[in-house]
PDB file of C-alpha atoms in Angstrom:
ATOM      1  CA  GLY A1256       0.000   0.000   0.000  1.00  0.00           C
ATOM      2  CA  ALA A1257       0.956   3.641  -0.281  1.00  0.00           C
ATOM      3  CA  GLY A1258       0.924   4.552   3.390  1.00  0.00           C
ATOM      4  CA  VAL A1259       1.831   3.228   6.817  1.00  0.00           C
ATOM      5  CA  SER A1260      -0.526   0.504   7.974  1.00  0.00           C
ATOM      6  CA  GLN A1261      -1.110  -0.740  11.503  1.00  0.00           C
ATOM      7  CA  SER A1262      -2.967  -3.718  12.880  1.00  0.00           C
ATOM      8  CA  PRO A1263      -5.135  -4.325  14.713  1.00  0.00           C
ATOM      9  CA  ARG A1264      -6.928  -0.975  14.584  1.00  0.00           C
ATOM     10  CA  TYR A1265      -8.603  -1.695  17.922  1.00  0.00           C
ATOM     11  CA  LYS A1266      -7.535  -4.010  20.721  1.00  0.00           C
ATOM     12  CA  VAL A1267      -9.268  -4.721  24.016  1.00  0.00           C
ATOM     13  CA  ALA A1268      -7.209  -6.562  26.606  1.00  0.00           C
ATOM     14  CA  LYS A1269      -7.848  -7.671  30.145  1.00  0.00           C
ATOM     15  CA  ARG A1270      -5.399  -6.364  32.699  1.00  0.00           C
ATOM     16  CA  GLY A1271      -2.404  -8.665  32.824  1.00  0.00           C
ATOM     17  CA  GLN A1272      -2.662  -9.902  29.235  1.00  0.00           C
ATOM     18  CA  ASP A1273       0.150  -9.519  26.720  1.00  0.00           C
ATOM     19  CA  VAL A1274      -0.525  -7.663  23.447  1.00  0.00           C
ATOM     20  CA  ALA A1275       1.363  -7.282  20.155  1.00  0.00           C
ATOM     21  CA  LEU A1276       0.831  -4.346  17.818  1.00  0.00           C
ATOM     22  CA  ARG A1277       2.064  -4.427  14.231  1.00  0.00           C
ATOM     23  CA  CYS A1278       3.346  -1.679  11.945  1.00  0.00           C
ATOM     24  CA  ASP A1279       3.991  -1.930   8.202  1.00  0.00           C
ATOM     25  CA  PRO A1280       5.995   1.144   7.144  1.00  0.00           C
ATOM     26  CA  ILE A1281       6.107   2.751   3.729  1.00  0.00           C
ATOM     27  CA  SER A1282       8.291   0.632   1.451  1.00  0.00           C
ATOM     28  CA  GLY A1283      11.873   1.857   1.429  1.00  0.00           C
ATOM     29  CA  HIS A1284      11.580   3.951   4.571  1.00  0.00           C
ATOM     30  CA  VAL A1285      14.644   3.369   6.694  1.00  0.00           C
ATOM     31  CA  SER A1286      13.444   5.022   9.896  1.00  0.00           C
ATOM     32  CA  LEU A1287      10.529   3.798  11.989  1.00  0.00           C
ATOM     33  CA  PHE A1288       9.120   5.404  15.111  1.00  0.00           C
ATOM     34  CA  TRP A1289       6.546   4.397  17.728  1.00  0.00           C
ATOM     35  CA  TYR A1290       4.554   7.000  19.660  1.00  0.00           C
ATOM     36  CA  GLN A1291       1.912   6.781  22.379  1.00  0.00           C
ATOM     37  CA  GLN A1292      -1.013   9.196  22.335  1.00  0.00           C
ATOM     38  CA  ALA A1293      -3.200   9.539  25.419  1.00  0.00           C
ATOM     39  CA  LEU A1294      -6.709  10.918  25.029  1.00  0.00           C
ATOM     40  CA  GLY A1295      -6.640  14.667  24.363  1.00  0.00           C
ATOM     41  CA  GLN A1296      -2.840  14.820  24.266  1.00  0.00           C
ATOM     42  CA  GLY A1297      -0.154  15.011  21.599  1.00  0.00           C
ATOM     43  CA  PRO A1298       1.810  11.896  20.661  1.00  0.00           C
ATOM     44  CA  GLU A1299       4.795  11.045  22.863  1.00  0.00           C
ATOM     45  CA  PHE A1300       7.884   9.262  21.595  1.00  0.00           C
ATOM     46  CA  LEU A1301       8.469   5.654  22.582  1.00  0.00           C
ATOM     47  CA  THR A1302      11.241   4.215  20.402  1.00  0.00           C
ATOM     48  CA  TYR A1303      13.108   4.571  17.084  1.00  0.00           C
ATOM     49  CA  PHE A1304      14.622   2.143  14.588  1.00  0.00           C
ATOM     50  CA  GLN A1305      16.990   2.727  11.728  1.00  0.00           C
ATOM     51  CA  ASN A1306      16.647  -0.388   9.597  1.00  0.00           C
ATOM     52  CA  GLU A1307      16.750  -3.261  12.124  1.00  0.00           C
ATOM     53  CA  ALA A1308      18.751  -1.362  14.737  1.00  0.00           C
ATOM     54  CA  GLN A1309      16.880   0.117  17.686  1.00  0.00           C
ATOM     55  CA  LEU A1310      18.766   3.377  18.148  1.00  0.00           C
ATOM     56  CA  ASP A1311      16.653   4.984  20.848  1.00  0.00           C
ATOM     57  CA  LYS A1312      14.265   3.400  23.326  1.00  0.00           C
ATOM     58  CA  SER A1313      14.359   6.155  25.903  1.00  0.00           C
ATOM     59  CA  GLY A1314      10.605   6.770  25.698  1.00  0.00           C
ATOM     60  CA  LEU A1315       9.497   3.247  26.613  1.00  0.00           C
ATOM     61  CA  PRO A1316       7.661   3.733  29.941  1.00  0.00           C
ATOM     62  CA  SER A1317       8.664   0.452  31.558  1.00  0.00           C
ATOM     63  CA  ASP A1318      10.393  -2.852  30.923  1.00  0.00           C
ATOM     64  CA  ARG A1319       6.984  -4.276  30.051  1.00  0.00           C
ATOM     65  CA  PHE A1320       7.290  -2.531  26.692  1.00  0.00           C
ATOM     66  CA  PHE A1321       9.400  -4.119  23.988  1.00  0.00           C
ATOM     67  CA  ALA A1322       9.774  -3.339  20.283  1.00  0.00           C
ATOM     68  CA  GLU A1323      11.503  -5.117  17.441  1.00  0.00           C
ATOM     69  CA  ARG A1324      12.101  -4.769  13.712  1.00  0.00           C
ATOM     70  CA  PRO A1325      14.084  -7.910  12.883  1.00  0.00           C
ATOM     71  CA  GLU A1326      14.321  -7.523   9.097  1.00  0.00           C
ATOM     72  CA  GLY A1327      14.305  -3.759   8.907  1.00  0.00           C
ATOM     73  CA  SER A1328      10.749  -3.521   7.627  1.00  0.00           C
ATOM     74  CA  VAL A1329       7.726  -4.598   9.705  1.00  0.00           C
ATOM     75  CA  SER A1330       7.880  -3.694  13.382  1.00  0.00           C
ATOM     76  CA  THR A1331       6.053  -5.083  16.399  1.00  0.00           C
ATOM     77  CA  LEU A1332       5.442  -3.301  19.697  1.00  0.00           C
ATOM     78  CA  LYS A1333       4.777  -5.743  22.507  1.00  0.00           C
ATOM     79  CA  ILE A1334       3.337  -4.865  25.887  1.00  0.00           C
ATOM     80  CA  GLN A1335       3.515  -7.507  28.595  1.00  0.00           C
ATOM     81  CA  ARG A1336       1.181  -7.727  31.569  1.00  0.00           C
ATOM     82  CA  THR A1337      -0.925  -4.796  30.401  1.00  0.00           C
ATOM     83  CA  GLN A1338      -2.121  -2.233  32.949  1.00  0.00           C
ATOM     84  CA  GLN A1339      -4.987   0.246  32.722  1.00  0.00           C
ATOM     85  CA  GLU A1340      -2.554   3.122  32.303  1.00  0.00           C
ATOM     86  CA  ASP A1341      -1.380   1.504  29.047  1.00  0.00           C
ATOM     87  CA  SER A1342      -4.720   2.412  27.444  1.00  0.00           C
ATOM     88  CA  ALA A1343      -3.890   4.818  24.605  1.00  0.00           C
ATOM     89  CA  VAL A1344      -3.506   5.045  20.846  1.00  0.00           C
ATOM     90  CA  TYR A1345      -0.205   3.630  19.631  1.00  0.00           C
ATOM     91  CA  LEU A1346       1.031   5.342  16.493  1.00  0.00           C
ATOM     92  CA  CYS A1347       3.708   4.185  14.112  1.00  0.00           C
ATOM     93  CA  ALA A1348       5.525   6.549  11.748  1.00  0.00           C
ATOM     94  CA  SER A1349       8.083   5.961   9.034  1.00  0.00           C
ATOM     95  CA  SER A1350      10.525   8.213   7.274  1.00  0.00           C
ATOM     96  CA  ILE A1351      13.246   8.111   4.649  1.00  0.00           C
ATOM     97  CA  GLY A1352      15.661  10.100   6.768  1.00  0.00           C
ATOM     98  CA  GLY A1353      13.764  10.898   9.958  1.00  0.00           C
ATOM     99  CA  ASP A1354      12.629  14.465   9.434  1.00  0.00           C
ATOM    100  CA  GLU A1355       9.354  14.140   7.516  1.00  0.00           C
ATOM    101  CA  GLN A1356       7.548  11.399   9.386  1.00  0.00           C
ATOM    102  CA  PHE A1357       4.400   9.804   7.977  1.00  0.00           C
ATOM    103  CA  PHE A1358       1.989   8.259  10.430  1.00  0.00           C
ATOM    104  CA  GLY A1359      -0.265   5.255  10.322  1.00  0.00           C
ATOM    105  CA  PRO A1360      -3.858   5.264  11.599  1.00  0.00           C
ATOM    106  CA  GLY A1361      -2.850   3.944  15.007  1.00  0.00           C
ATOM    107  CA  THR A1362      -3.968   1.075  17.210  1.00  0.00           C
ATOM    108  CA  ARG A1363      -6.395   2.025  19.969  1.00  0.00           C
ATOM    109  CA  LEU A1364      -5.631  -0.143  23.007  1.00  0.00           C
ATOM    110  CA  THR A1365      -8.149  -0.401  25.825  1.00  0.00           C
ATOM    111  CA  VAL A1366      -7.125  -2.303  28.944  1.00  0.00           C
ATOM    112  CA  LEU A1367     -10.017  -3.334  31.166  1.00  0.00           C
TER     113      LEU A1367
ATOM    114  CA  GLN B1431       6.981  22.640  31.761  1.00  0.00           C
ATOM    115  CA  LYS B1432       6.612  20.858  28.438  1.00  0.00           C
ATOM    116  CA  GLU B1433       9.164  21.500  25.703  1.00  0.00           C
ATOM    117  CA  VAL B1434       6.408  22.447  23.247  1.00  0.00           C
ATOM    118  CA  GLU B1435       3.345  24.331  24.479  1.00  0.00           C
ATOM    119  CA  GLN B1436       0.115  24.690  22.553  1.00  0.00           C
ATOM    120  CA  ASP B1437      -3.256  26.117  23.554  1.00  0.00           C
ATOM    121  CA  PRO B1438      -5.699  23.156  23.592  1.00  0.00           C
ATOM    122  CA  GLY B1439      -8.699  25.206  22.476  1.00  0.00           C
ATOM    123  CA  PRO B1440     -11.274  24.429  21.305  1.00  0.00           C
ATOM    124  CA  LEU B1441     -11.151  27.256  18.796  1.00  0.00           C
ATOM    125  CA  SER B1442     -14.451  27.899  17.043  1.00  0.00           C
ATOM    126  CA  VAL B1443     -14.600  30.096  13.928  1.00  0.00           C
ATOM    127  CA  PRO B1444     -17.152  30.758  11.158  1.00  0.00           C
ATOM    128  CA  GLU B1445     -16.545  29.407   7.683  1.00  0.00           C
ATOM    129  CA  GLY B1446     -14.299  31.716   5.652  1.00  0.00           C
ATOM    130  CA  ALA B1447     -12.429  33.102   8.659  1.00  0.00           C
ATOM    131  CA  ILE B1448      -8.644  33.306   8.918  1.00  0.00           C
ATOM    132  CA  VAL B1449      -7.401  30.938  11.612  1.00  0.00           C
ATOM    133  CA  SER B1450      -4.216  31.444  13.600  1.00  0.00           C
ATOM    134  CA  LEU B1451      -2.742  28.502  15.530  1.00  0.00           C
ATOM    135  CA  ASN B1452       0.353  28.929  17.674  1.00  0.00           C
ATOM    136  CA  CYS B1453       3.027  27.046  19.589  1.00  0.00           C
ATOM    137  CA  THR B1454       6.013  27.989  21.687  1.00  0.00           C
ATOM    138  CA  TYR B1455       9.025  25.813  22.319  1.00  0.00           C
ATOM    139  CA  SER B1456      11.840  25.969  24.835  1.00  0.00           C
ATOM    140  CA  ASN B1457      14.733  23.996  23.316  1.00  0.00           C
ATOM    141  CA  SER B1458      16.873  26.124  20.998  1.00  0.00           C
ATOM    142  CA  ALA B1459      18.370  22.902  19.544  1.00  0.00           C
ATOM    143  CA  PHE B1460      15.144  22.248  17.647  1.00  0.00           C
ATOM    144  CA  GLN B1461      15.774  22.798  13.948  1.00  0.00           C
ATOM    145  CA  TYR B1462      12.784  21.396  12.084  1.00  0.00           C
ATOM    146  CA  PHE B1463       9.176  22.419  12.540  1.00  0.00           C
ATOM    147  CA  MET B1464       6.031  20.669  11.382  1.00  0.00           C
ATOM    148  CA  TRP B1465       2.310  21.019  11.523  1.00  0.00           C
ATOM    149  CA  TYR B1466       0.139  17.917  11.525  1.00  0.00           C
ATOM    150  CA  ARG B1467      -3.632  17.704  11.168  1.00  0.00           C
ATOM    151  CA  GLN B1468      -5.426  14.898  12.985  1.00  0.00           C
ATOM    152  CA  TYR B1469      -9.033  14.003  12.361  1.00  0.00           C
ATOM    153  CA  SER B1470     -10.910  12.074  15.025  1.00  0.00           C
ATOM    154  CA  ARG B1471      -9.792   8.436  15.236  1.00  0.00           C
ATOM    155  CA  LYS B1472      -7.174   8.927  12.508  1.00  0.00           C
ATOM    156  CA  GLY B1473      -3.393   9.228  12.510  1.00  0.00           C
ATOM    157  CA  PRO B1474      -1.673  12.623  12.208  1.00  0.00           C
ATOM    158  CA  GLU B1475      -1.296  13.874   8.629  1.00  0.00           C
ATOM    159  CA  LEU B1476       1.711  16.032   7.732  1.00  0.00           C
ATOM    160  CA  LEU B1477       0.572  19.471   6.538  1.00  0.00           C
ATOM    161  CA  MET B1478       3.641  21.685   6.601  1.00  0.00           C
ATOM    162  CA  TYR B1479       7.341  21.124   7.158  1.00  0.00           C
ATOM    163  CA  THR B1480       9.911  23.877   7.491  1.00  0.00           C
ATOM    164  CA  TYR B1481      13.481  24.333   8.590  1.00  0.00           C
ATOM    165  CA  SER B1482      14.289  28.015   8.624  1.00  0.00           C
ATOM    166  CA  SER B1483      12.786  31.098  10.186  1.00  0.00           C
ATOM    167  CA  GLY B1484      10.271  32.908   8.007  1.00  0.00           C
ATOM    168  CA  ASN B1485       7.142  31.940   6.134  1.00  0.00           C
ATOM    169  CA  LYS B1486       6.263  28.937   4.022  1.00  0.00           C
ATOM    170  CA  GLU B1487       3.046  28.902   2.034  1.00  0.00           C
ATOM    171  CA  ASP B1488       1.081  25.984   0.596  1.00  0.00           C
ATOM    172  CA  GLY B1489      -2.353  26.788  -0.771  1.00  0.00           C
ATOM    173  CA  ARG B1490      -4.529  28.108   2.043  1.00  0.00           C
ATOM    174  CA  PHE B1491      -1.903  27.246   4.659  1.00  0.00           C
ATOM    175  CA  THR B1492       1.035  29.386   5.801  1.00  0.00           C
ATOM    176  CA  ALA B1493       3.566  28.207   8.370  1.00  0.00           C
ATOM    177  CA  GLN B1494       5.624  30.816  10.186  1.00  0.00           C
ATOM    178  CA  VAL B1495       8.690  30.204  12.340  1.00  0.00           C
ATOM    179  CA  ASP B1496      10.431  32.763  14.534  1.00  0.00           C
ATOM    180  CA  LYS B1497      13.495  31.068  16.021  1.00  0.00           C
ATOM    181  CA  SER B1498      14.541  34.153  17.959  1.00  0.00           C
ATOM    182  CA  SER B1499      11.360  34.038  20.042  1.00  0.00           C
ATOM    183  CA  LYS B1500      10.842  30.257  19.702  1.00  0.00           C
ATOM    184  CA  TYR B1501       7.385  30.762  18.245  1.00  0.00           C
ATOM    185  CA  ILE B1502       5.623  28.702  15.559  1.00  0.00           C
ATOM    186  CA  SER B1503       2.385  29.635  13.817  1.00  0.00           C
ATOM    187  CA  LEU B1504       0.030  28.132  11.270  1.00  0.00           C
ATOM    188  CA  PHE B1505      -2.427  30.344   9.412  1.00  0.00           C
ATOM    189  CA  ILE B1506      -5.396  28.945   7.523  1.00  0.00           C
ATOM    190  CA  ARG B1507      -7.098  31.267   5.045  1.00  0.00           C
ATOM    191  CA  ASP B1508     -10.723  30.877   3.933  1.00  0.00           C
ATOM    192  CA  SER B1509     -11.327  28.170   6.525  1.00  0.00           C
ATOM    193  CA  GLN B1510     -13.721  25.374   5.597  1.00  0.00           C
ATOM    194  CA  PRO B1511     -15.805  22.981   7.737  1.00  0.00           C
ATOM    195  CA  SER B1512     -13.500  20.221   6.448  1.00  0.00           C
ATOM    196  CA  ASP B1513     -10.629  21.947   8.268  1.00  0.00           C
ATOM    197  CA  SER B1514     -12.265  20.991  11.581  1.00  0.00           C
ATOM    198  CA  ALA B1515      -9.679  18.781  13.264  1.00  0.00           C
ATOM    199  CA  THR B1516      -6.946  18.839  15.887  1.00  0.00           C
ATOM    200  CA  TYR B1517      -3.768  20.607  14.780  1.00  0.00           C
ATOM    201  CA  LEU B1518      -0.481  19.438  16.255  1.00  0.00           C
ATOM    202  CA  CYS B1519       2.785  21.341  16.081  1.00  0.00           C
ATOM    203  CA  ALA B1520       5.970  19.281  16.269  1.00  0.00           C
ATOM    204  CA  THR B1521       9.702  19.876  16.304  1.00  0.00           C
ATOM    205  CA  ASN B1522      12.881  17.847  16.233  1.00  0.00           C
ATOM    206  CA  ASN B1523      16.632  18.269  16.015  1.00  0.00           C
ATOM    207  CA  ALA B1524      17.771  16.418  12.942  1.00  0.00           C
ATOM    208  CA  GLY B1525      16.331  13.057  12.011  1.00  0.00           C
ATOM    209  CA  ASN B1526      15.126  11.896  15.356  1.00  0.00           C
ATOM    210  CA  MET B1527      12.085  11.794  17.572  1.00  0.00           C
ATOM    211  CA  LEU B1528       9.411  14.415  17.186  1.00  0.00           C
ATOM    212  CA  THR B1529       8.353  16.450  20.186  1.00  0.00           C
ATOM    213  CA  PHE B1530       4.696  17.420  19.894  1.00  0.00           C
ATOM    214  CA  GLY B1531       2.529  20.072  21.431  1.00  0.00           C
ATOM    215  CA  GLY B1532      -0.707  18.933  23.008  1.00  0.00           C
ATOM    216  CA  GLY B1533      -2.786  19.909  19.972  1.00  0.00           C
ATOM    217  CA  THR B1534      -5.402  22.600  19.326  1.00  0.00           C
ATOM    218  CA  ARG B1535      -8.909  21.497  18.444  1.00  0.00           C
ATOM    219  CA  LEU B1536     -10.384  23.650  15.669  1.00  0.00           C
ATOM    220  CA  MET B1537     -14.064  23.803  14.744  1.00  0.00           C
ATOM    221  CA  VAL B1538     -15.124  25.649  11.595  1.00  0.00           C
ATOM    222  CA  LYS B1539     -18.861  26.280  11.575  1.00  0.00           C
ATOM    223  CA  PRO B1540     -20.793  26.547   8.289  1.00  0.00           C
TER     224      PRO B1540
END
């Protein structure tokens, strides 16, 4: 496809469950970013990949959050033992060089 | 204090009005400035991207950056109901994470 795609679009999890969120970046985009957007707030940075290398994970809120991009294309954000405060929209963005970032539609996670 | 501050609104204007949206930032290392538009339940869409101080125009949209006062503006001329959305300003310092403002919700009434 032409843009960044994310799946699932909506995810409901019970507290304590593990979830995996997928991002398919624009073909050829080297850089990939994950952001978390709470209701009524701007997106906040979680982590950044250049190809398969995770260059910055300073925004991950706890060690329950883990991201990977093993082949330098598709990325997965995993959250273990989900908590209610993890409820948010998780946005993925890709970029050729990192400056102009193009976002996917997001995955809305609700933890009950 | 957040690194990028933005009035949350909501800002309500009549159709055809000129809209002014503003952000301030605190980190002088920021070099690149963007405006994103986000419709409800959608991802942010890049509207404007600029590097230097001054104005950049694209159709009905003008982005303005004043690095000396750390002030970013977006002007929308002849606003339309379809412009109703949340507008997010964002900055970064060369190829890395974006730092966003909290977003301003705009409503353009027919």
